[in-house]
CSV table of C-alpha atoms and ligand atoms in Angstrom, one decimal:
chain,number,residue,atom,x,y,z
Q,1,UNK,CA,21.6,-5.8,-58.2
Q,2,UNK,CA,18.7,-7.7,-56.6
Q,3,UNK,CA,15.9,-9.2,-58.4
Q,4,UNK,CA,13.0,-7.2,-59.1
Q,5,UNK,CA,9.2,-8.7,-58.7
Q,6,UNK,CA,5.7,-7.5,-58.8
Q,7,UNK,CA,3.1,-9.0,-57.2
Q,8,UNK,CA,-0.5,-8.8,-57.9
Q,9,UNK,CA,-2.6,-10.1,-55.5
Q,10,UNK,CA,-5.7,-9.0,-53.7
Q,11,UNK,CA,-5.5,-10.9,-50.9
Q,12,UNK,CA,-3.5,-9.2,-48.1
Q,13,UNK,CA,-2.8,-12.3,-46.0
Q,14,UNK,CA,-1.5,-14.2,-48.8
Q,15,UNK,CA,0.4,-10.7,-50.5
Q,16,UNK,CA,1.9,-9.9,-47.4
Q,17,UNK,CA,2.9,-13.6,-46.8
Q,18,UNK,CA,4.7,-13.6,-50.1
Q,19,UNK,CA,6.4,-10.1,-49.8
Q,20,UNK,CA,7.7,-10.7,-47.0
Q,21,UNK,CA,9.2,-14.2,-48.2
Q,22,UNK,CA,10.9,-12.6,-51.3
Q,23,UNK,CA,12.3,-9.6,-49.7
Q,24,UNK,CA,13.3,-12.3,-47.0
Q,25,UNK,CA,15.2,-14.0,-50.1
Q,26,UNK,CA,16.4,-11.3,-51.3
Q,27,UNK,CA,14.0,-10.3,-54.0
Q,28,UNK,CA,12.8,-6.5,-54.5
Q,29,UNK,CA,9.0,-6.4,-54.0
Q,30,UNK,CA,6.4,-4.3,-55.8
Q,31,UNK,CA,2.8,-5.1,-54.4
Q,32,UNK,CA,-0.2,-3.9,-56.0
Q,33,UNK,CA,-4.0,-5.2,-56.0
Q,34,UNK,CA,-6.0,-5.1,-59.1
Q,35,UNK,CA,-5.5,-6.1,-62.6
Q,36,UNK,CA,-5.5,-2.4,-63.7
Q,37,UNK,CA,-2.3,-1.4,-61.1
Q,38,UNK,CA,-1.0,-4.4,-62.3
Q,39,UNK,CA,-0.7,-4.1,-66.2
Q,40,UNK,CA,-0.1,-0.4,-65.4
Q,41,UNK,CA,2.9,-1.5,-63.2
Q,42,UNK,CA,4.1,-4.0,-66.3
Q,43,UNK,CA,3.8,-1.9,-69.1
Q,44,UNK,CA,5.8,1.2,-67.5
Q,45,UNK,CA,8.6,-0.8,-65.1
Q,46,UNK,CA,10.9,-3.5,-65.8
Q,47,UNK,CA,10.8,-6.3,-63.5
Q,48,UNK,CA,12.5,-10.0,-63.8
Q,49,UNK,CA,9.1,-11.6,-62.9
Q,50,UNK,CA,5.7,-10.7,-62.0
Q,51,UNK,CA,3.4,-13.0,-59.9
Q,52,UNK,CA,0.1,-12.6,-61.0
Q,53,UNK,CA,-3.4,-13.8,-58.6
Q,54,UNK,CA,-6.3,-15.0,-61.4
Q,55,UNK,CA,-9.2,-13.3,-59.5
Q,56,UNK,CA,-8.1,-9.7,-59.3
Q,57,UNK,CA,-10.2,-6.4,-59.0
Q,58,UNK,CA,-11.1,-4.3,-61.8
Q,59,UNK,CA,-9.5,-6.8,-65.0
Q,60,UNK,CA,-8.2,-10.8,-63.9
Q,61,UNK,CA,-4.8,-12.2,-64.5
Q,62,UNK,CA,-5.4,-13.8,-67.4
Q,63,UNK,CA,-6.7,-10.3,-69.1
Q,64,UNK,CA,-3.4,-8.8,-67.1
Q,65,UNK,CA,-1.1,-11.2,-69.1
Q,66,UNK,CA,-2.5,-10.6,-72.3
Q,67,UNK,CA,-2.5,-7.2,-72.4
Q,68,UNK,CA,1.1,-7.2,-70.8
Q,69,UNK,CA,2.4,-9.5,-73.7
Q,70,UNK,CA,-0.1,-7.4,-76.0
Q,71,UNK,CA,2.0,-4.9,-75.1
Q,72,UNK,CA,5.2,-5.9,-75.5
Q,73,UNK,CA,6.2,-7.0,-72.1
Q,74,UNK,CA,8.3,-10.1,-72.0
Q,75,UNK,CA,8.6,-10.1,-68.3
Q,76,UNK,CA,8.3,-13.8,-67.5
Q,77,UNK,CA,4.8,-14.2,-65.6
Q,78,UNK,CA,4.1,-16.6,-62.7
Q,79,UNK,CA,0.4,-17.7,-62.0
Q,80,UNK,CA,-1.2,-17.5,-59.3
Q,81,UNK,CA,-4.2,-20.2,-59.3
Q,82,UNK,CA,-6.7,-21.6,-57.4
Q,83,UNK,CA,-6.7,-25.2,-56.4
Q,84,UNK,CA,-8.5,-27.6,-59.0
Q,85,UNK,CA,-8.3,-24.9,-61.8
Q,86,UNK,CA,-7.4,-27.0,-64.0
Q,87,UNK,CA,-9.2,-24.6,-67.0
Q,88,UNK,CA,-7.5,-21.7,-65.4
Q,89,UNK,CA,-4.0,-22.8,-65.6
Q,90,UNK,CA,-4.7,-23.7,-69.6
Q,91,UNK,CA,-6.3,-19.9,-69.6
Q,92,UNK,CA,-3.2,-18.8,-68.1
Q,93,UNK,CA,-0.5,-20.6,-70.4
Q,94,UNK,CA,-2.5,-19.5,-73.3
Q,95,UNK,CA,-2.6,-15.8,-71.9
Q,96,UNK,CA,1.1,-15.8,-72.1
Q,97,UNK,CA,2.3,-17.0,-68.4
Q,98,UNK,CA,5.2,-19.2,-68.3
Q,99,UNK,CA,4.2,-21.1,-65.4
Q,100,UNK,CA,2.0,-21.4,-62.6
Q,101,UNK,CA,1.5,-22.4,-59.2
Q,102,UNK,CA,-1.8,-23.5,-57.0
Q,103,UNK,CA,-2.6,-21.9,-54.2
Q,104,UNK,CA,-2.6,-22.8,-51.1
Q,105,UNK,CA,1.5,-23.3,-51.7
Q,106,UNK,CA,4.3,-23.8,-49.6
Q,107,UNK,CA,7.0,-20.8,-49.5
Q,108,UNK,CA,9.6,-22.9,-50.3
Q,109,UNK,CA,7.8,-24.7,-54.0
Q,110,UNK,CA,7.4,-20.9,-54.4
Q,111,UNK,CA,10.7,-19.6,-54.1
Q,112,UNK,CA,11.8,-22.2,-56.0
Q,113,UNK,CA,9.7,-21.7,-59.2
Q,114,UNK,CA,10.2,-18.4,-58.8
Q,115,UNK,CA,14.2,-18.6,-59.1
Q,116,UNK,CA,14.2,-21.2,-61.8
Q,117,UNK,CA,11.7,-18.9,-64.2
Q,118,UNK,CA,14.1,-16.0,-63.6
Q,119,UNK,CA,17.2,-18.4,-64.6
Q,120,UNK,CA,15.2,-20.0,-67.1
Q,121,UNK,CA,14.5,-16.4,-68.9
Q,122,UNK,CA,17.3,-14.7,-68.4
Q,123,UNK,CA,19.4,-17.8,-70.4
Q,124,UNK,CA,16.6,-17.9,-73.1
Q,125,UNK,CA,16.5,-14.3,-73.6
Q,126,UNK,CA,20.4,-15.0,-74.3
Q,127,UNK,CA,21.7,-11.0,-74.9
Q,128,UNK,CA,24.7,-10.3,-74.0
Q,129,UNK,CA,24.8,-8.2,-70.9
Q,130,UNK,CA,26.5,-5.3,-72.7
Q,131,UNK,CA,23.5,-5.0,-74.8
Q,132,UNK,CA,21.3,-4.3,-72.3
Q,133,UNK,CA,22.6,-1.2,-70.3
Q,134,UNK,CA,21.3,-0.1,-67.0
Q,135,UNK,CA,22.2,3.2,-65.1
Q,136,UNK,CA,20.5,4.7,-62.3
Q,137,UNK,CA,16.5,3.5,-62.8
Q,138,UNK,CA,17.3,3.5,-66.6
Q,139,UNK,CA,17.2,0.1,-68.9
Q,140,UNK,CA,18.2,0.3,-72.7
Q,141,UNK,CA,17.8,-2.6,-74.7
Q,142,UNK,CA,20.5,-2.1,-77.5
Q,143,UNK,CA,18.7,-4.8,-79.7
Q,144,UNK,CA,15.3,-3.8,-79.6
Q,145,UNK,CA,15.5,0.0,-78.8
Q,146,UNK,CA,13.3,-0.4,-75.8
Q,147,UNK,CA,14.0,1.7,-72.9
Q,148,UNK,CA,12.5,2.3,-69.2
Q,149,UNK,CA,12.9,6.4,-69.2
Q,150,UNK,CA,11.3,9.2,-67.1
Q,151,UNK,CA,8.4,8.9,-69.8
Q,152,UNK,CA,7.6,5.5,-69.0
Q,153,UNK,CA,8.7,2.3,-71.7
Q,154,UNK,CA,9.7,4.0,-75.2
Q,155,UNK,CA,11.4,3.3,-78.3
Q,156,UNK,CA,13.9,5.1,-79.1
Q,157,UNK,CA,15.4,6.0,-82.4
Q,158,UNK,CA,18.4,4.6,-83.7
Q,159,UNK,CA,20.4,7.1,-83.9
Q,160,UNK,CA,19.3,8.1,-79.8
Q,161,UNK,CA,20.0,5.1,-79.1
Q,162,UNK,CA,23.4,4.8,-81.5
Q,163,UNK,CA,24.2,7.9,-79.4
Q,164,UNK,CA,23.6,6.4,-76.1
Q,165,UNK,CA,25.5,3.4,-76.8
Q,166,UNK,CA,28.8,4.9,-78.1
Q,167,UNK,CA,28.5,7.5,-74.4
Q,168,UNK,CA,28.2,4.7,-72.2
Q,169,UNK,CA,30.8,2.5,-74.0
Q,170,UNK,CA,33.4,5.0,-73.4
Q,171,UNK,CA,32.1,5.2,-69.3
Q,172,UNK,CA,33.9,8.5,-68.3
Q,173,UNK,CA,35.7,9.3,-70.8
Q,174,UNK,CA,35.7,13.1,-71.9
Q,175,UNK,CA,34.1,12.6,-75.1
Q,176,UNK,CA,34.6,16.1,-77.8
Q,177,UNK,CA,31.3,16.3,-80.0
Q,178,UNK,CA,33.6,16.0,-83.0
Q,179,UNK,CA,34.4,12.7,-82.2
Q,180,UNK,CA,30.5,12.0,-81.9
Q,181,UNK,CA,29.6,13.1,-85.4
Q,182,UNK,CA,32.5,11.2,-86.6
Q,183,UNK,CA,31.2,8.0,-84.6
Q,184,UNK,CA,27.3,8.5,-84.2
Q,185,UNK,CA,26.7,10.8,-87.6
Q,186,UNK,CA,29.8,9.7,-90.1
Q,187,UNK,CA,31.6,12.0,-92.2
Q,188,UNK,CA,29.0,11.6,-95.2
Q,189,UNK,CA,26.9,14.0,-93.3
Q,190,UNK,CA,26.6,17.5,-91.9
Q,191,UNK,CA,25.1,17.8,-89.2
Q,192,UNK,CA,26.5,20.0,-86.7
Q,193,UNK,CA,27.9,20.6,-83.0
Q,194,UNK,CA,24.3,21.8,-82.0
Q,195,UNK,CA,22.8,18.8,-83.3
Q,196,UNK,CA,24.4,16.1,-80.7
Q,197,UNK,CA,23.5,18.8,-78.1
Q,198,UNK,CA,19.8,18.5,-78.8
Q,199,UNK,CA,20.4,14.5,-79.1
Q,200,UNK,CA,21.9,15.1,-75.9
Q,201,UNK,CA,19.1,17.5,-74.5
Q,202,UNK,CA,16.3,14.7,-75.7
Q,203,UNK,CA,18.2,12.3,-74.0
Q,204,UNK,CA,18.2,13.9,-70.6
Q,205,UNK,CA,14.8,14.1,-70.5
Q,206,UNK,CA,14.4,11.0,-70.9
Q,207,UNK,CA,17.4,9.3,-68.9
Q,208,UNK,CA,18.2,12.4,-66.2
Q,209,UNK,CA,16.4,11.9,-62.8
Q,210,UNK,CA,16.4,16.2,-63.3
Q,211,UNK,CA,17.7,17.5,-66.5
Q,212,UNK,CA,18.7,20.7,-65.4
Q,213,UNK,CA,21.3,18.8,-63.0
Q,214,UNK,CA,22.6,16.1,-65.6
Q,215,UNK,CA,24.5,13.4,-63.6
Q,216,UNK,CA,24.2,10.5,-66.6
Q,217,UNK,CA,24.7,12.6,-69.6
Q,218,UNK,CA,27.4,15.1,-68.3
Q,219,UNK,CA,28.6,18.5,-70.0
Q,220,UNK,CA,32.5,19.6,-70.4
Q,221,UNK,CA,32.2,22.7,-70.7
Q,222,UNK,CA,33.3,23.8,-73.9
Q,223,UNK,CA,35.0,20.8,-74.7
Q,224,UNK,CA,32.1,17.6,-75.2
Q,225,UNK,CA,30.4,14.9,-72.9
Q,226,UNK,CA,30.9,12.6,-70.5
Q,227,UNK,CA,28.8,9.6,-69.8
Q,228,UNK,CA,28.6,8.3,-65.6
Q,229,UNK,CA,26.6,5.3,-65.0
Q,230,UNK,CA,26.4,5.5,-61.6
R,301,CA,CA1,-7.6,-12.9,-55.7
């Protein structure tokens, strides 16, 4: 699975420039213009870097980057800065980018600080792959409970996400809902059949590209469920 960036930058010379660079190396490319698109983009997608311009329309990158960490978002955060900024690249550090770079740049310095933040972060962020699940445009974050869903970035709650994990650890297998309640519930309670099918029901509309056609979170009939990633 590629890379996935956004890019906010006004400029269309120097946007298209750098789109067509990443995509050129292999990177997936979101491209949006103001601040406002911007954190918009942030807060509601997950993305293993954004490159953010300073001067943007409508809110500037540093305002972006707060709000973005404000917000949660760990995305690592590239700076896009104008040359002799020295102030702006302190604003920007202190905003919550990781690095930054000054314009006018060569493609190559680019790409490269571009792939070492990605490497960087991903080593920091140090969870194990299996506790970060991705199907389809879905991302669950085991640790944290964060999710990218039809309903944008959500928490879920542990026992959705309890659910989730024990589905999509048994990929395929034909899983009967009394062996969810014994896993997801335990025996000290009593709930019943209809209650993982409602967990279940919550968690199509959150994780089912159409929930009337489940193709993640998949019915036996009459016998239980059936998690397919892909
Ligand atoms: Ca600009």
């Amino acid at each position: 699975m590629s890379e996935r960036i956004l890019l906010i930058e006004d400029e269309a010379l120097v946007a298209d420039m750098v789109r067509l660079n990443l995509e050129h190396a292999g990177f997936r490319v979101d491209s949006v213009t103001t601040g406002p698109d911007g954190l918009e983009h942030l807060r509601t997608h997950v993305y293993d870097l954004a490159l953010v311009d300073v001067m943007l329309p409508g809110m500037d990158g540093f305002e972006v980057t707060r709000r973005a960490r404000g917000a949660g978002v760990v995305t690592p955060v590239l700076m896009l800065t104008a040359r002799g900024e020295t102030q702006a690249k302190v604003a920007g550090l202190d905003a919550g980018a990781d690095d930054y770079l000054t314009k006018p740049f060569a493609m190559p310095e680019l790409l490269a600080r571009v792939r070492a933040l990605i490497r960087r972060h991903t080593a920091a962020r140090g969870v194990p792959s299996s506790r970060e699940l991705r199907f389809g445009v879905y991302r669950v974050n085991f640790d944290t409970r964060e999710a990218i869903t039809n309903e944008g970035r959500v928490t879920l709650t542990e026992r959705e996400c309890a659910l989730l994990e024990f589905l999509a650890g048994r990929e395929g297998e034909l899983l009967p809902r009394t062996d969810i309640l014994e896993n997801v519930w335990g025996m000290d309670r009593f709930p019943t059949a209809r209650t993982v099918d409602n967990y279940v029901l919550r968690l199509r509309k959150l994780f089912e590209p159409d929930p009337e056609e489940p193709v993640h979170l998949q019915t036996v009939r009459g016998r239980g469920y059936r998690f397919v990633g892909e």
